[in-house]
XYZ file of C-alpha atoms in Angstrom:
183
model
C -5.543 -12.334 -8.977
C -5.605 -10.762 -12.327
C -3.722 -7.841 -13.052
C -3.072 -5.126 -15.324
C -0.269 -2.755 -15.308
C 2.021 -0.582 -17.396
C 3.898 -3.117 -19.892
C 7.696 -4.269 -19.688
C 8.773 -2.126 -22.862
C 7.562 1.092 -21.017
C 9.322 0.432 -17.731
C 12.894 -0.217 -19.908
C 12.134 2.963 -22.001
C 11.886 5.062 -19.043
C 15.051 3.334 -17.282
C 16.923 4.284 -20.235
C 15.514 7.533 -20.570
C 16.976 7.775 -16.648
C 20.314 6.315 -17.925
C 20.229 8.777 -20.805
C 19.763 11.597 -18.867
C 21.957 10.779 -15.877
C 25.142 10.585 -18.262
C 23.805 13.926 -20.159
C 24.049 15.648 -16.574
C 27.366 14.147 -16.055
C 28.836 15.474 -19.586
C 27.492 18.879 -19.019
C 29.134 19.419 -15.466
C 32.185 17.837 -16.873
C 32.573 19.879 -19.913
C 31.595 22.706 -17.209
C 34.481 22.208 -15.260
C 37.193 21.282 -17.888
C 35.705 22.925 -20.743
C 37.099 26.207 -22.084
C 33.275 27.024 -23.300
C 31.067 29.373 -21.887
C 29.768 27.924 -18.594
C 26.559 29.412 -18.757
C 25.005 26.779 -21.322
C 26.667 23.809 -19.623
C 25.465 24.954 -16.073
C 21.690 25.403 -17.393
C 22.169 21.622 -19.602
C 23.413 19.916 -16.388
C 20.733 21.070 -14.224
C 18.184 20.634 -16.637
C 19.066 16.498 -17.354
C 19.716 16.045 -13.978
C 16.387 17.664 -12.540
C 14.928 15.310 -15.718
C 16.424 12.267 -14.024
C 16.089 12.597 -10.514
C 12.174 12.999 -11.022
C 11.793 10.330 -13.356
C 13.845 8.047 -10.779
C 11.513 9.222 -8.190
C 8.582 8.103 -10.472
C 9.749 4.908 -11.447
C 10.129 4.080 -7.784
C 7.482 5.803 -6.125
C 4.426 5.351 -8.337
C 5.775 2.250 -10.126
C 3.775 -0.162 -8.742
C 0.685 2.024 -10.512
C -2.182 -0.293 -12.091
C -5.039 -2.517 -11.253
C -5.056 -6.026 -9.382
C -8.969 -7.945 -9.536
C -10.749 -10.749 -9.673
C -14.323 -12.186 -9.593
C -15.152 -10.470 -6.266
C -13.017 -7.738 -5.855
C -10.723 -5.209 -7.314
C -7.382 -2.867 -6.018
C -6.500 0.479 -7.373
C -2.525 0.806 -6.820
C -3.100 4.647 -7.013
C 1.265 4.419 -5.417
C 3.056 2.204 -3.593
C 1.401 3.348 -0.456
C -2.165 3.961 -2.172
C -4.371 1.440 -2.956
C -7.536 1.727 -2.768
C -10.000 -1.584 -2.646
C -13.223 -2.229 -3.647
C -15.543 -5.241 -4.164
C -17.813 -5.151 -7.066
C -20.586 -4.294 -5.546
C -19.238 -1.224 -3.466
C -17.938 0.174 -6.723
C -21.514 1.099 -7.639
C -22.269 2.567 -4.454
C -18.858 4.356 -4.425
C -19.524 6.366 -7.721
C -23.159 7.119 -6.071
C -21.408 8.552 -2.956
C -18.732 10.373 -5.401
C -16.131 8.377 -3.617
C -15.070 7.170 -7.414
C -15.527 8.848 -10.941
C -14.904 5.967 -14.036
C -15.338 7.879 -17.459
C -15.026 5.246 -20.644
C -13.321 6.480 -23.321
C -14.615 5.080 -27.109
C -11.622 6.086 -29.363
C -8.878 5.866 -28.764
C -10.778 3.422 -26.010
C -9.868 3.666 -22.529
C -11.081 4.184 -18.726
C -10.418 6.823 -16.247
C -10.988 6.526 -12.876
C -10.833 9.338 -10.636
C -10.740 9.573 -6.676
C -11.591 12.820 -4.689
C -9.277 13.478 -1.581
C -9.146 16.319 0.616
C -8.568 18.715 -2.196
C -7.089 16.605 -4.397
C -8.208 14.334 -7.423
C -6.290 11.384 -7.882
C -6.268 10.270 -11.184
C -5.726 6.478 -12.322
C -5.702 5.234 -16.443
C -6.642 1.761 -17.992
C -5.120 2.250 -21.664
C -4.608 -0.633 -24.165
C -1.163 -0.104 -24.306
C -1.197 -1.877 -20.209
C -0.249 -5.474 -19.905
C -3.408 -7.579 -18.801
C -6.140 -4.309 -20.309
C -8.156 -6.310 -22.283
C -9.105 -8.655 -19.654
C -9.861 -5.128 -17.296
C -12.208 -4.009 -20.041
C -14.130 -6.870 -20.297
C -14.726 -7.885 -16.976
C -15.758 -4.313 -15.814
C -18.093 -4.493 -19.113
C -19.096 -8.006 -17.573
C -20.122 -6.716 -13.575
C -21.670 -3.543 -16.094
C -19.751 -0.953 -14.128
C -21.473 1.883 -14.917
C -19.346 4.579 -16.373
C -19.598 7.727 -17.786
C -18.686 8.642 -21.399
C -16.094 11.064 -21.891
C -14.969 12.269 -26.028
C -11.344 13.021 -26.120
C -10.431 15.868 -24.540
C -7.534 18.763 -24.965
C -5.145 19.317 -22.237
C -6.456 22.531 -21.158
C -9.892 21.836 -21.317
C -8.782 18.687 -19.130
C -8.781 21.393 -16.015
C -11.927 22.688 -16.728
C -13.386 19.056 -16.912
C -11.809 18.115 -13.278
C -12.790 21.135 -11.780
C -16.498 20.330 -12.685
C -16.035 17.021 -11.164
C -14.748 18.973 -7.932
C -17.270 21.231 -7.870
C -20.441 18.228 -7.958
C -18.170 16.563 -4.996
C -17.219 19.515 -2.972
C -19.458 22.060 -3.672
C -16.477 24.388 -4.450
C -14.252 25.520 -7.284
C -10.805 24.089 -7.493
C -8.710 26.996 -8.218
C -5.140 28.049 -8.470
C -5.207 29.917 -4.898
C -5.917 26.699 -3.712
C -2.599 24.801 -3.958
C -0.497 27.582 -1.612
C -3.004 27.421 1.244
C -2.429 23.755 2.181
């Protein structure tokens, strides 16, 4: 089984942006406690790195395992560690027909989206160049001729505005704000 995943240089960058962070947290409650500066400034810097580490921890080792695992008659979406979602070829076609899936291709910079529609959630999963193993993605979903929608790049805010379309064609509703406190 081929796979393709975020590379080795990206994991150790965000481990020592963790490390970086950790010891940042550590020197501002230090200085906070021994320091003869004013605590306010220390308090803020320690919670701020430390809140910056714990979540990237909790990345690293909850959606780590985050990329794509195929092969001639199938392919896995690791969406999480507990997510993964599994299709063969074949029921990826009828998958984006019964808006179970979304895949948008990407020309420049080149890239693929896919998206997956939960219980008022999208789930969002990225094939970019930079991944270990994404040339061999590209081609063989070019090879079974996934068909995929094209997509221009897109500004973060109108990002929302694009999802919420894609909501709104699988639902039937608008995805807004509201939304989030009444689960």
């Amino acid at each position: 089984m081929r796979k393709c995943v975020p590379c080795a240089s990206d994991r150790m960058i965000t481990a020592l942006a963790v490390i970086v962070c950790a010891a940042a947290a550590i020197l501002a409650f230090r200085q906070l406690l021994c320091g003869e500066q004013p605590p306010a400034g220390f308090l803020s810097a320690g919670i701020l790195f430390s809140g910056v580490a714990v979540r990237t921890l909790w990345q690293m080792s909850h959606v780590g395992s985050r990329g794509f695992f195929y092969d001639d008659e199938k392919i896995i979406f690791a969406l999480s560690c507990r997510d993964r979602r599994e299709f063969l070829w074949d029921e990826l076609r009828n998958a984006q027909e019964n808006a179970k899936i979304r895949i948008f291709c990407q020309s420049f910079p080149e890239a693929w989206y896919f998206y997956f529609p939960d219980k008022k959630k999208i789930r969002q999963l990225a094939a970019i160049p930079r991944m270990e193993g994404y040339d061999g993605l590209a081609s063989m979903l070019r090879k079974k001729e996934i068909p995929a929608g094209k997509t221009t790049g897109r500004s973060a805010a109108s990002e929302k505005e694009w999802l919420g379309q894609i909501y709104h064609e699988i639902y039937g509703e608008h995805l807004d704000k509201d939304d989030r406190g009444k689960r």
